[in-house]
XYZ file of N, CA, C and O in Angstrom:
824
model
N 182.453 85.332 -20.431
C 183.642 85.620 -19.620
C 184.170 84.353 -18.948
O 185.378 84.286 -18.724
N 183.232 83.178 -18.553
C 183.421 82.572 -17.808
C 184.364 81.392 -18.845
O 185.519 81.056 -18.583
N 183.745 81.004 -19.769
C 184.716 80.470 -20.873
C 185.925 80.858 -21.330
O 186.609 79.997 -21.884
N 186.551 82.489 -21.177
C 187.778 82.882 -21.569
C 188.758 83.188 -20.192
O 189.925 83.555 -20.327
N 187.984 82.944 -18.568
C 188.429 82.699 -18.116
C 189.350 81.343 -17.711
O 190.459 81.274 -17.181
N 188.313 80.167 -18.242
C 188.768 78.906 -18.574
C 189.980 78.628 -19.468
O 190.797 77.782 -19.105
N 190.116 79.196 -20.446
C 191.094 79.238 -21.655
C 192.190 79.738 -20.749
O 193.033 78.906 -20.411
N 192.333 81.299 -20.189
C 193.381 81.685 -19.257
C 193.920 80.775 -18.489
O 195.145 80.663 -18.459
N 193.328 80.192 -17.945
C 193.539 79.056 -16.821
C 194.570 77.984 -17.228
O 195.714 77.757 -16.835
N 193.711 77.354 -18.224
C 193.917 76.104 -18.549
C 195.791 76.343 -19.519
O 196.708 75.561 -19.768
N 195.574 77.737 -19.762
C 197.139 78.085 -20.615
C 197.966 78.164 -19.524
O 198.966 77.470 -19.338
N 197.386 79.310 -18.562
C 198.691 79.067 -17.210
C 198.557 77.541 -16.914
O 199.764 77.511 -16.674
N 198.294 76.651 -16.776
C 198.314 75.606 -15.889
C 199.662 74.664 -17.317
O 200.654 74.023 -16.969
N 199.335 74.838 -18.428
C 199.895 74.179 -19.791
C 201.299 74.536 -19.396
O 202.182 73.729 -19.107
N 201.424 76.200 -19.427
C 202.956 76.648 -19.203
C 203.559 76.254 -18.106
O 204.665 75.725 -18.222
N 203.005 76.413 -16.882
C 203.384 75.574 -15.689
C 204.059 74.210 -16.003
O 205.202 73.971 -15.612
N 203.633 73.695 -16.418
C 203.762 72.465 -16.623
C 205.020 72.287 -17.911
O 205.686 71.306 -18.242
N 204.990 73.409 -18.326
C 206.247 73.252 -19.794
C 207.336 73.205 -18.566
O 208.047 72.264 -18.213
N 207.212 74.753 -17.945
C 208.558 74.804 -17.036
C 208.864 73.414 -16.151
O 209.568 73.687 -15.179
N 208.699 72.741 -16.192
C 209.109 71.886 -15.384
C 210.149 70.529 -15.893
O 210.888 69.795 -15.237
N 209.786 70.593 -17.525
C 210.737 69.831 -18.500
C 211.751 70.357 -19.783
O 212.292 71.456 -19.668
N 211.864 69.951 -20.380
C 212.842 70.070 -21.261
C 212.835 69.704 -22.536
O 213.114 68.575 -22.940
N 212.437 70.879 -23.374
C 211.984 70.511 -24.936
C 212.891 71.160 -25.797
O 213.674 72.044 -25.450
N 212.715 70.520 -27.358
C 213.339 70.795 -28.226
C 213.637 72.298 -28.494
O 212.683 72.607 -27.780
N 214.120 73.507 -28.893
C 214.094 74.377 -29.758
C 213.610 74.425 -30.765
O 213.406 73.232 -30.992
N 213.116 75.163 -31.905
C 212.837 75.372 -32.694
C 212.882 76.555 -32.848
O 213.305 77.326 -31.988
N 212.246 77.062 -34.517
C 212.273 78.312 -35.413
C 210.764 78.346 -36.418
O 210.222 77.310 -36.806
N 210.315 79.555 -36.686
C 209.093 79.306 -37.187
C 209.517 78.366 -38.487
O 208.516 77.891 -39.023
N 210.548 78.052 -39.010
C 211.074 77.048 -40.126
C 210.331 75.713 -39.796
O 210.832 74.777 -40.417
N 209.425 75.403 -39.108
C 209.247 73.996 -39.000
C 207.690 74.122 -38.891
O 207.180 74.093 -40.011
N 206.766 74.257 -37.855
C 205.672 74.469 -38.489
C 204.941 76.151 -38.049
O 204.072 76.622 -37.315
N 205.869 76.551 -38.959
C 205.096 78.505 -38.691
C 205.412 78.140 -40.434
O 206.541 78.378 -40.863
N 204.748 77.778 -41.017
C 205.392 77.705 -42.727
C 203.605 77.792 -43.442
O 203.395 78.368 -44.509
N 202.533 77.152 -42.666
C 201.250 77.347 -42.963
C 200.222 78.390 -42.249
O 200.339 78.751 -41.078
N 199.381 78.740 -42.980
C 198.563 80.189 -42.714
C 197.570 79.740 -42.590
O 197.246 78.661 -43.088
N 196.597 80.699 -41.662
C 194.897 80.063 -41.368
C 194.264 81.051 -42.923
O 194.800 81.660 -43.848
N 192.921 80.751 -42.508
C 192.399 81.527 -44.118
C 192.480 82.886 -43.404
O 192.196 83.776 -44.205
N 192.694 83.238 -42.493
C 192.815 84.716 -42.875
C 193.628 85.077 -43.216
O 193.547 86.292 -43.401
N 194.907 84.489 -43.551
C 196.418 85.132 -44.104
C 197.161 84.659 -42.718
O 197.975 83.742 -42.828
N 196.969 85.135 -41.634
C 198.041 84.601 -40.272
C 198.329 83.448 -40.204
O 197.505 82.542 -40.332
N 199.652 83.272 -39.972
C 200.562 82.215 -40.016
C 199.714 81.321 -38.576
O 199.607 81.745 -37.425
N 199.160 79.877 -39.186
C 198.985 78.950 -38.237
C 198.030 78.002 -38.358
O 198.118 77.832 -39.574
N 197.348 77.402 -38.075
C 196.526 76.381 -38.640
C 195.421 76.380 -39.618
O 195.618 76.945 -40.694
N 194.265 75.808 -39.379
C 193.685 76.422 -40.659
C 192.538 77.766 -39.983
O 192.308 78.656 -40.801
N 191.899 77.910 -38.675
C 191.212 78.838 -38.778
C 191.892 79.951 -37.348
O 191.784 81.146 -37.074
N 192.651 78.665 -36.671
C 193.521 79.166 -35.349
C 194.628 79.439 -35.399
O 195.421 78.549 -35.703
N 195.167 80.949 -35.083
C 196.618 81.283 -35.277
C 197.627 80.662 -34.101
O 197.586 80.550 -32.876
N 198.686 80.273 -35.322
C 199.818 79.879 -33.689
C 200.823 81.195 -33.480
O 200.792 82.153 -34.253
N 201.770 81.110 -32.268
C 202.235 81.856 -32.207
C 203.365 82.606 -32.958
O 203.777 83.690 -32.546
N 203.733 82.158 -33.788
C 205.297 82.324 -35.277
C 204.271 83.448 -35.952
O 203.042 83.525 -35.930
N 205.443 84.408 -36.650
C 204.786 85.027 -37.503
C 205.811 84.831 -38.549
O 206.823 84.130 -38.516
N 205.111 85.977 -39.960
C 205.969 85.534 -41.134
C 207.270 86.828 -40.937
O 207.422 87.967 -40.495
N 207.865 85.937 -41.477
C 209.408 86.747 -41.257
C 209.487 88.008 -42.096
O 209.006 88.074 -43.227
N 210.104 88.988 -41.500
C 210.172 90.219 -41.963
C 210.412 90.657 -43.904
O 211.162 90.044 -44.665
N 209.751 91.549 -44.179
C 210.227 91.482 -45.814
C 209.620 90.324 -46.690
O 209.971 89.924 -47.800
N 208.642 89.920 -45.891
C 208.263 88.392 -46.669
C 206.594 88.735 -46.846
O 205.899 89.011 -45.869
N 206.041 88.674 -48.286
C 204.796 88.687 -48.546
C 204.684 87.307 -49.296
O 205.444 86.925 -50.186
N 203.198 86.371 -48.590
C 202.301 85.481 -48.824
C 201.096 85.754 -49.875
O 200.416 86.781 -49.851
N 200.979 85.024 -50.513
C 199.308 85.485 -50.557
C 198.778 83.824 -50.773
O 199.493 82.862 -51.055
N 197.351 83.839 -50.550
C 196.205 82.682 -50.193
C 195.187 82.812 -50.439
O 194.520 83.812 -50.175
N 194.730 81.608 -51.133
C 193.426 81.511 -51.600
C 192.882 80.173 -50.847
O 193.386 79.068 -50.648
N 191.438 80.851 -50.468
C 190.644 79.667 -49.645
C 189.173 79.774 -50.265
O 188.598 80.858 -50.172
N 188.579 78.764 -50.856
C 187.474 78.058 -51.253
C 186.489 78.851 -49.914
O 186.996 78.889 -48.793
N 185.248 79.384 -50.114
C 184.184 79.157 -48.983
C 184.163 78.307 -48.789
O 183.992 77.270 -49.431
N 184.396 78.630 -47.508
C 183.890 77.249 -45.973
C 182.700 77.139 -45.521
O 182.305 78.294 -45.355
N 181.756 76.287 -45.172
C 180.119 76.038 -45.112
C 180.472 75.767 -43.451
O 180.251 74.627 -43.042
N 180.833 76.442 -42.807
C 181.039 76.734 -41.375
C 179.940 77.719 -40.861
O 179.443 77.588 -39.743
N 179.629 78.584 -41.617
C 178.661 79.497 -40.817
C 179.487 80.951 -41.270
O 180.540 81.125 -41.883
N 178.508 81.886 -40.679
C 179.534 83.224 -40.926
C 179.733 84.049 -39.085
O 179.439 85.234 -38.925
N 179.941 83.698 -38.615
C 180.422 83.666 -36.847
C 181.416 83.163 -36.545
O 181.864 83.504 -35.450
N 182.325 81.983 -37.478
C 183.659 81.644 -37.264
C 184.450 81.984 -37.394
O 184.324 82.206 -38.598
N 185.436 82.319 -37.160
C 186.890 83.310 -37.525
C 187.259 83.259 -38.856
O 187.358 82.206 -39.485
N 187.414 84.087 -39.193
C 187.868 84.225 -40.837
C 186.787 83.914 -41.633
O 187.255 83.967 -42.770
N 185.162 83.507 -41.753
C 184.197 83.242 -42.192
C 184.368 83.691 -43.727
O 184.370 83.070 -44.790
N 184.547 85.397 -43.282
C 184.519 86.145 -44.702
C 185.255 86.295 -45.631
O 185.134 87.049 -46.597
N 186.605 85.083 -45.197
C 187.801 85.374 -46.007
C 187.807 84.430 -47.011
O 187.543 83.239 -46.849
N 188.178 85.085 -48.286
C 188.545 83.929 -49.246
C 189.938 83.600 -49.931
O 190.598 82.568 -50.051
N 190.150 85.268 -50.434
C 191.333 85.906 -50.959
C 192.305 86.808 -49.765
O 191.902 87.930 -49.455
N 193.547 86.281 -49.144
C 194.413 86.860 -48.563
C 195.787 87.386 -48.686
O 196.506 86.606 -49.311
N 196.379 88.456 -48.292
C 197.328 88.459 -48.652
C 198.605 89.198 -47.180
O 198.643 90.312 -46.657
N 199.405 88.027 -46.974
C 200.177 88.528 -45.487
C 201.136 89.013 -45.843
O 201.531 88.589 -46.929
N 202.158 90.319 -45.038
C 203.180 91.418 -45.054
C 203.849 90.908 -43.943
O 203.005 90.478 -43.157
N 204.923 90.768 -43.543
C 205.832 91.009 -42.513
C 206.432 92.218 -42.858
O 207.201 92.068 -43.807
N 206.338 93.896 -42.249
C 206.822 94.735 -42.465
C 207.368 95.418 -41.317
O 207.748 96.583 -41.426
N 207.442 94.769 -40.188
C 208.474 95.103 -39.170
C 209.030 93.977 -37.927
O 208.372 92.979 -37.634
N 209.989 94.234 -37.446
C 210.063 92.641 -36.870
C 209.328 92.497 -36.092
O 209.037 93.449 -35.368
N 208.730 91.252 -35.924
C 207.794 90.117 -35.263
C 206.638 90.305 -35.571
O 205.830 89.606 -34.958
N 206.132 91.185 -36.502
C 204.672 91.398 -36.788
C 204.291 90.985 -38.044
O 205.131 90.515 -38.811
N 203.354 91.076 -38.296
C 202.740 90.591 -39.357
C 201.105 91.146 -39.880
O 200.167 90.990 -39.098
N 200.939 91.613 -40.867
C 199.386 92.162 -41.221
C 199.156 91.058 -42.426
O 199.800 90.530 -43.333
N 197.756 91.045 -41.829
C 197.157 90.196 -43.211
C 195.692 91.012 -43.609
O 194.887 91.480 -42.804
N 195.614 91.028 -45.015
C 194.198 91.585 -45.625
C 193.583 90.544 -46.757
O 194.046 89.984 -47.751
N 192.001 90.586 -45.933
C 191.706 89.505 -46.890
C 190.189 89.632 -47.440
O 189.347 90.156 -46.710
N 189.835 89.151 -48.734
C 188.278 89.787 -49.154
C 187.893 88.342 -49.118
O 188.526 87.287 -49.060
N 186.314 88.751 -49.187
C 185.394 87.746 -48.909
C 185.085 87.110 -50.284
O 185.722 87.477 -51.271
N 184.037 86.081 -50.381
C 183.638 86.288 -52.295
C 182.605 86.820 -52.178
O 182.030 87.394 -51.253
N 182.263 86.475 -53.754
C 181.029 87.554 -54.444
C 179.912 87.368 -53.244
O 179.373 88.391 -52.821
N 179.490 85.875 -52.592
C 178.446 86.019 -52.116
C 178.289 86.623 -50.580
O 177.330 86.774 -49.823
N 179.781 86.907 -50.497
C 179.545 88.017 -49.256
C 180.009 89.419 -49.356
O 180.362 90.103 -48.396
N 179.973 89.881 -50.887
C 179.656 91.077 -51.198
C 181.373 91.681 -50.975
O 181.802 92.688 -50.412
N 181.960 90.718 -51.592
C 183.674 90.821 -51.146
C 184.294 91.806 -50.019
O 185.023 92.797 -50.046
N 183.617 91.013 -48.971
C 184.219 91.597 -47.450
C 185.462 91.739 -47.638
O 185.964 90.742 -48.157
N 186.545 93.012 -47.319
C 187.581 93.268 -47.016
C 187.639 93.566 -45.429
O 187.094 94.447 -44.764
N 188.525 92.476 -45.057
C 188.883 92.310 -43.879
C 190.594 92.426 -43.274
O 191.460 91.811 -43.896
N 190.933 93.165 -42.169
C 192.109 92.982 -41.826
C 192.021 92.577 -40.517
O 191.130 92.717 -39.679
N 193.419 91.893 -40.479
C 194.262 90.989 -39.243
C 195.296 91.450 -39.203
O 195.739 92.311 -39.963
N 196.077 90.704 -37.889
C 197.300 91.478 -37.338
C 197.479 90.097 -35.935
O 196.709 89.531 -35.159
N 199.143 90.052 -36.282
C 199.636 89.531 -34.407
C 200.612 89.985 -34.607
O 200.962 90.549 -35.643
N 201.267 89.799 -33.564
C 202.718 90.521 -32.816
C 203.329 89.387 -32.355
O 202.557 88.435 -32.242
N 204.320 89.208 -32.091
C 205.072 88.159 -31.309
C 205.786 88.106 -30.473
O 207.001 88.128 -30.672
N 205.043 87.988 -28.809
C 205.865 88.583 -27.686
C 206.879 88.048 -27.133
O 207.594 88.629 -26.316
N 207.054 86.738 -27.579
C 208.013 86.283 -26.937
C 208.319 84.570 -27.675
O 207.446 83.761 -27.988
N 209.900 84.389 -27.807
C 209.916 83.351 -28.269
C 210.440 82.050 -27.566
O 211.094 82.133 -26.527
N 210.120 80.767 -28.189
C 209.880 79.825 -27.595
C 211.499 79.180 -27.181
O 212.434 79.344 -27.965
N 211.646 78.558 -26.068
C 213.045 78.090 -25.645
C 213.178 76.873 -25.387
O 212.700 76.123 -26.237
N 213.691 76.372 -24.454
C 213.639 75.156 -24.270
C 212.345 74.906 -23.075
O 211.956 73.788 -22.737
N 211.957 75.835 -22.695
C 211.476 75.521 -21.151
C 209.745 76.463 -21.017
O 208.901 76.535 -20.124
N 209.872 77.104 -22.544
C 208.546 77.806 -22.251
C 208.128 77.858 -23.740
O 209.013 77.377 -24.448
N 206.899 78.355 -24.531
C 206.619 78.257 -25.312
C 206.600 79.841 -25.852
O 206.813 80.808 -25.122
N 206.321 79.902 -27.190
C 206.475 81.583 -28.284
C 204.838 81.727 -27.442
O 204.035 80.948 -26.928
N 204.936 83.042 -27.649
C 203.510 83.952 -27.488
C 203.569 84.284 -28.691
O 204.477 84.276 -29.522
N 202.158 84.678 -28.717
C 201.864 86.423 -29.091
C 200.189 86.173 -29.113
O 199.523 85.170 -28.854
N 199.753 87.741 -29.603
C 198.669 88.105 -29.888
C 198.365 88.943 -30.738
O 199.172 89.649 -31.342
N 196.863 88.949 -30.904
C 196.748 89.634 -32.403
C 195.416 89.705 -32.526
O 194.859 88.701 -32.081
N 194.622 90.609 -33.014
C 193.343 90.307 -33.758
C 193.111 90.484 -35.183
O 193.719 91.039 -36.098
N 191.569 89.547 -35.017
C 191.308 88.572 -36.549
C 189.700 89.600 -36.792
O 189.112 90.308 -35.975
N 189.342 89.268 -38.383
C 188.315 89.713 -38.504
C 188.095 91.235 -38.545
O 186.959 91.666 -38.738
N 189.159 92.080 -38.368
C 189.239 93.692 -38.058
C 187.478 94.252 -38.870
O 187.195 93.384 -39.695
N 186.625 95.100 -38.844
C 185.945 95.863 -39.689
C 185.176 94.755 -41.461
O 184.906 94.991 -42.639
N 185.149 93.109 -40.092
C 184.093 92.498 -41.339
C 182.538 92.775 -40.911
O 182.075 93.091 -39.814
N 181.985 92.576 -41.996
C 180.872 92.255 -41.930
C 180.249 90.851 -41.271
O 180.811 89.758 -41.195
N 178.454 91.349 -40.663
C 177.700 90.185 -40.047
C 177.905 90.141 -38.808
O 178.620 91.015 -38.317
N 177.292 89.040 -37.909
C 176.546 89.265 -36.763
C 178.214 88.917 -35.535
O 178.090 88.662 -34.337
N 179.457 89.000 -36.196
C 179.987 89.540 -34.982
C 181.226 90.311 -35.826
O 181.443 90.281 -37.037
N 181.888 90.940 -34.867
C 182.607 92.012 -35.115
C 184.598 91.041 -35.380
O 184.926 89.908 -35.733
N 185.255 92.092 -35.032
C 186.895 91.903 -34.243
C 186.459 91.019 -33.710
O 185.290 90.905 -33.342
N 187.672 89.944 -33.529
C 187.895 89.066 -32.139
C 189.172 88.908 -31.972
O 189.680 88.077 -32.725
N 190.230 89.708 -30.839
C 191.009 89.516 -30.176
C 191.288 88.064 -29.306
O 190.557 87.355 -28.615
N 193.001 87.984 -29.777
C 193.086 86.404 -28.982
C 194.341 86.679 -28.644
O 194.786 87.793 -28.922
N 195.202 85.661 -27.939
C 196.456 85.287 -27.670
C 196.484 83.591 -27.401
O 195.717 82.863 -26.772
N 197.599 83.344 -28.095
C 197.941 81.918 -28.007
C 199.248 82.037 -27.709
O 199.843 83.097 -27.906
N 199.885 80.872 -27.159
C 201.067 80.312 -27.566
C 201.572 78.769 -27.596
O 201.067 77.880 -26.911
N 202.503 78.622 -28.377
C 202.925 77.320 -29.015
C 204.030 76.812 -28.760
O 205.075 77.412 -29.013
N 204.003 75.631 -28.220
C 205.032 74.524 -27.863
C 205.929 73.430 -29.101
O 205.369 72.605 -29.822
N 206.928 73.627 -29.078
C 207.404 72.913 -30.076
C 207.602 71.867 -29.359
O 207.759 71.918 -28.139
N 207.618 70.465 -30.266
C 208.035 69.151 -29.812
C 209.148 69.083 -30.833
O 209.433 69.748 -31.828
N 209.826 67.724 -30.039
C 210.752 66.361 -31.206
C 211.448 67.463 -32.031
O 211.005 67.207 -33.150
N 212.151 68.385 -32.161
C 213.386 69.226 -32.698
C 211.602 69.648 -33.895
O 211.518 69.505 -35.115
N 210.755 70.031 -33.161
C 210.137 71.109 -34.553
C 209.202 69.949 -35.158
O 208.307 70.649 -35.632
N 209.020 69.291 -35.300
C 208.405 68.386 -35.998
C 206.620 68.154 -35.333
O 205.762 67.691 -36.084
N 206.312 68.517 -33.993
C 205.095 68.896 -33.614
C 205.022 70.090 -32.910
O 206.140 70.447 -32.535
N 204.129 70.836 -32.591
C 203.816 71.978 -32.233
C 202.423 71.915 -31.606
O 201.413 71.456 -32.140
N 202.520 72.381 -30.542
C 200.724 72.326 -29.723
C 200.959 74.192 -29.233
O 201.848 74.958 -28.860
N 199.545 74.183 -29.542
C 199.189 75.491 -29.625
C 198.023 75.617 -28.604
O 197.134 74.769 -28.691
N 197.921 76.594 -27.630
C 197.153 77.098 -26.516
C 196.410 78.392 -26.809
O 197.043 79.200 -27.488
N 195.045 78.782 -26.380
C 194.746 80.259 -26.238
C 193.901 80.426 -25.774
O 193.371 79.628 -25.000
N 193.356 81.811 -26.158
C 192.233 82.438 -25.536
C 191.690 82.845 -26.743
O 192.565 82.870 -27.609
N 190.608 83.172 -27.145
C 189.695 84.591 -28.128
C 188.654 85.402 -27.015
O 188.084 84.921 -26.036
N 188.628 86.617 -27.465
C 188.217 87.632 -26.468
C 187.071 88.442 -27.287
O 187.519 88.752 -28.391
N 186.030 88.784 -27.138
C 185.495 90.050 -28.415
C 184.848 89.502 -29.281
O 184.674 88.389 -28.784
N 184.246 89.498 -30.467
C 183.982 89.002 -31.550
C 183.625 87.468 -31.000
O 182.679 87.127 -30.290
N 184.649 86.692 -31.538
C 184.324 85.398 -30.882
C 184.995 85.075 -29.618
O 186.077 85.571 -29.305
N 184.205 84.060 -28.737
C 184.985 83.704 -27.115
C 185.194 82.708 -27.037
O 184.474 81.811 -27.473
N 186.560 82.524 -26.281
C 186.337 80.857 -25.894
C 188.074 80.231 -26.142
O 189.011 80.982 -26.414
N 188.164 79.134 -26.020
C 188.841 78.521 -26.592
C 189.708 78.039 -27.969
O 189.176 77.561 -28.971
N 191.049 78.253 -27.808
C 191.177 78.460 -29.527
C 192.948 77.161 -28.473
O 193.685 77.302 -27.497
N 192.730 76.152 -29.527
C 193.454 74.692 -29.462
C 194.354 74.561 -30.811
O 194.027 75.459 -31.586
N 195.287 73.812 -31.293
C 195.315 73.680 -32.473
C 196.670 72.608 -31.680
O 197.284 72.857 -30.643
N 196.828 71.323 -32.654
C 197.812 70.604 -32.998
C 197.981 70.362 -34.609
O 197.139 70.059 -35.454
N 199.880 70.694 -34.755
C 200.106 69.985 -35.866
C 201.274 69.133 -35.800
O 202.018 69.327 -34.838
N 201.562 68.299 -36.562
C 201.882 66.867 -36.583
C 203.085 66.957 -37.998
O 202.514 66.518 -38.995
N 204.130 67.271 -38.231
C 204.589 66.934 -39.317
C 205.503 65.697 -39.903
O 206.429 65.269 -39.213
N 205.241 65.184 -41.086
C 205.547 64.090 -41.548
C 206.187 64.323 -42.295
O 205.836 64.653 -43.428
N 207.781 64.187 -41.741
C 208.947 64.746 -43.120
C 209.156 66.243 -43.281
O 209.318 66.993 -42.318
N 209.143 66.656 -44.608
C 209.862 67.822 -44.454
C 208.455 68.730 -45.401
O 208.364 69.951 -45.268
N 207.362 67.884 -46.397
C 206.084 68.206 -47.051
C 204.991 68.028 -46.788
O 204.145 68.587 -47.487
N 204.523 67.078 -45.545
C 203.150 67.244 -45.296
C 202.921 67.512 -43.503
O 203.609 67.096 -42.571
N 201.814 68.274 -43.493
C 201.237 68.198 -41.788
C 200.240 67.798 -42.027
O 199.562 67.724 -43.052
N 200.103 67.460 -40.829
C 198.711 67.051 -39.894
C 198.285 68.106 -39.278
O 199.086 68.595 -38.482
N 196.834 68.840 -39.440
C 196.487 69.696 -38.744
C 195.233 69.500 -37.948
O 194.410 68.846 -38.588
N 194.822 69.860 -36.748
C 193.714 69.693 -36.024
C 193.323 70.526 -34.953
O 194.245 70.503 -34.137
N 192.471 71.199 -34.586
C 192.084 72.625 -33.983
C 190.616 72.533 -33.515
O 189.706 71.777 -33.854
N 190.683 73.643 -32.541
C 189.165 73.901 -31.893
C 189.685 75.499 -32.324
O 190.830 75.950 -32.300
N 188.274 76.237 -32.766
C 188.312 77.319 -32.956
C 187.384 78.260 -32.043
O 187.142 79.412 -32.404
N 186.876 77.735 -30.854
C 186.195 78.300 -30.114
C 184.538 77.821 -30.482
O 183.583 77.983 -29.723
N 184.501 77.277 -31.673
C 182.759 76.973 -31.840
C 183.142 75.674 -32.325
O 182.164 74.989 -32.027
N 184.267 74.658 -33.092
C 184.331 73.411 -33.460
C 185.484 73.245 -33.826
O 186.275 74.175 -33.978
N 185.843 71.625 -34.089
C 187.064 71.138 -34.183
C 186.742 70.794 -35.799
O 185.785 70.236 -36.336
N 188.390 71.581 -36.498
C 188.538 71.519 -37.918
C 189.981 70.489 -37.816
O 190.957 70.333 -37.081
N 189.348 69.886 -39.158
C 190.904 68.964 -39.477
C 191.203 69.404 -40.702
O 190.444 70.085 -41.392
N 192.524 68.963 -41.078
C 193.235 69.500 -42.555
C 194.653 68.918 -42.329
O 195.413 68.842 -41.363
N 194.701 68.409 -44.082
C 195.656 67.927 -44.252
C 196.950 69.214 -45.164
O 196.593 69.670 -46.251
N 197.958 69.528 -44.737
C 198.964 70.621 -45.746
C 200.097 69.806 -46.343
O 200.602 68.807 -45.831
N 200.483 70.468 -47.692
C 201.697 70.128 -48.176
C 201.759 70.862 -48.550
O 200.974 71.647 -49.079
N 203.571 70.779 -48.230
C 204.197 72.193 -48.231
C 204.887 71.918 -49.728
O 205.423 70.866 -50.075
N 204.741 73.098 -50.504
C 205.427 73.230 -51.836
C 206.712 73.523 -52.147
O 207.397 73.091 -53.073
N 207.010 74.392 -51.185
C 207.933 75.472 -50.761
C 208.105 76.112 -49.814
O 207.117 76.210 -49.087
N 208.912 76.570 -49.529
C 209.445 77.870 -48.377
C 207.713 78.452 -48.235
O 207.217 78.086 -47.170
N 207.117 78.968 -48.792
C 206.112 79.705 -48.146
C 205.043 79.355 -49.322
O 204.292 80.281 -49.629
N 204.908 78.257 -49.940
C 204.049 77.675 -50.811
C 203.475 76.562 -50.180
O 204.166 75.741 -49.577
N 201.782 76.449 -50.315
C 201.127 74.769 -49.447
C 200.156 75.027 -50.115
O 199.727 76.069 -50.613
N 199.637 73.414 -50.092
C 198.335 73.649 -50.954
C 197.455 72.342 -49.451
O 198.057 71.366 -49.004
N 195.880 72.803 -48.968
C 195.826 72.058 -48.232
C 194.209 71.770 -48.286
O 193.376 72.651 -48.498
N 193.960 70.618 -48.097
C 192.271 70.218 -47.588
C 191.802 69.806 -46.076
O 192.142 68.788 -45.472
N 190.859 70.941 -45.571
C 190.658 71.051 -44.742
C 188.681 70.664 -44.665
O 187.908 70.588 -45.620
N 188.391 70.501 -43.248
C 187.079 70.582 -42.947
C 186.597 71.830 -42.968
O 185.412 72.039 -42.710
């Protein structure tokens, strides 16, 4: 508790601090374009706040990760994300053979979007009904756009399942590659994305 009280904190104190200046606008068009492995739109294991736009199905494939099976999205390999009403988003995703192809679902909402003076919310939980030694983990983040869209810093909480701290910066270079870098509540992952397309990336991550 005392760690997701910290996360609370440290986000009010972040937003505080937005209100007091004056940042770019943006649209999830700039970096809401990459998905964590569970299918949700956002870094590689930490969701930011953008979801995928309505009427729009993703799908994703992620290599096992030698992270452990306690990290968010552990069990995911094969995903596939829905935007089927506005601001939401479901993602379903199976595990591989050697975790007995866990089918797992996710979900965020998007409470509020980002302006000049405050950053997008939302929340959502990850991991719905996987298998192994933790369950669901409920979170909320939200994300700050920089420089007209071109960086994005991301804030949160995780609640349940996993606790703690959930961080993420990305960095984009041009209009095809990011820089990605994150705390997921147990460690800091890096990854490099290029974007193919509108909702196409191919990326190497830790």
């Amino acid at each position: 508790m005392r760690r997701v009280a910290g996360a609370v904190g440290a986000l009010s104190v972040w937003w505080l601090a937005l209100s007091m200046g004056a940042y770019a606008r943006t649209d999830d068009d700039s970096c809401g374009r990459s998905a964590t492995i569970t299918g949700l739109t956002g870094l590689i294991r930490v969701p930011n706040a953008y979801v995928l736009k309505q009427e729009r199905l993703r799908i994703g494939y992620t290599p096992p990760m030698g992270a452990g099976s306690e990290s968010i999205g552990a069990r995911s390999s094969v995903s596939a994300t829905v935007g089927m009403v506005p601001r939401t988003e479901f993602a379903f995703t199976l595990g591989p053979s050697s975790q007995d192809y866990d089918l797992v679902v996710h979900g965020k909402l998007s409470i509020l979007d980002a302006s000049d003076r405050w950053p997008a919310v939302a929340i959502g939980v990850a991991d719905v009904a996987r298998n192994g030694p933790k369950g669901s983990t409920g979170f909320i983040v939200a994300t700050m756009p920089f420089l007209n869209g071109q960086v994005a810093l991301t804030l949160g909480g995780a609640f349940s399942g996993n606790q703690g701290l959930l961080a993420g910066l990305q960095v984009r270079l041009g209009d095809s590659i990011e820089l990605q870098a994150e705390y997921d509540t147990e460690r800091v992952n890096y990854g490099v994305a290029a974007m193919l397309g509108d909702r196409v990336f191919a990326r190497v991550a830790t």
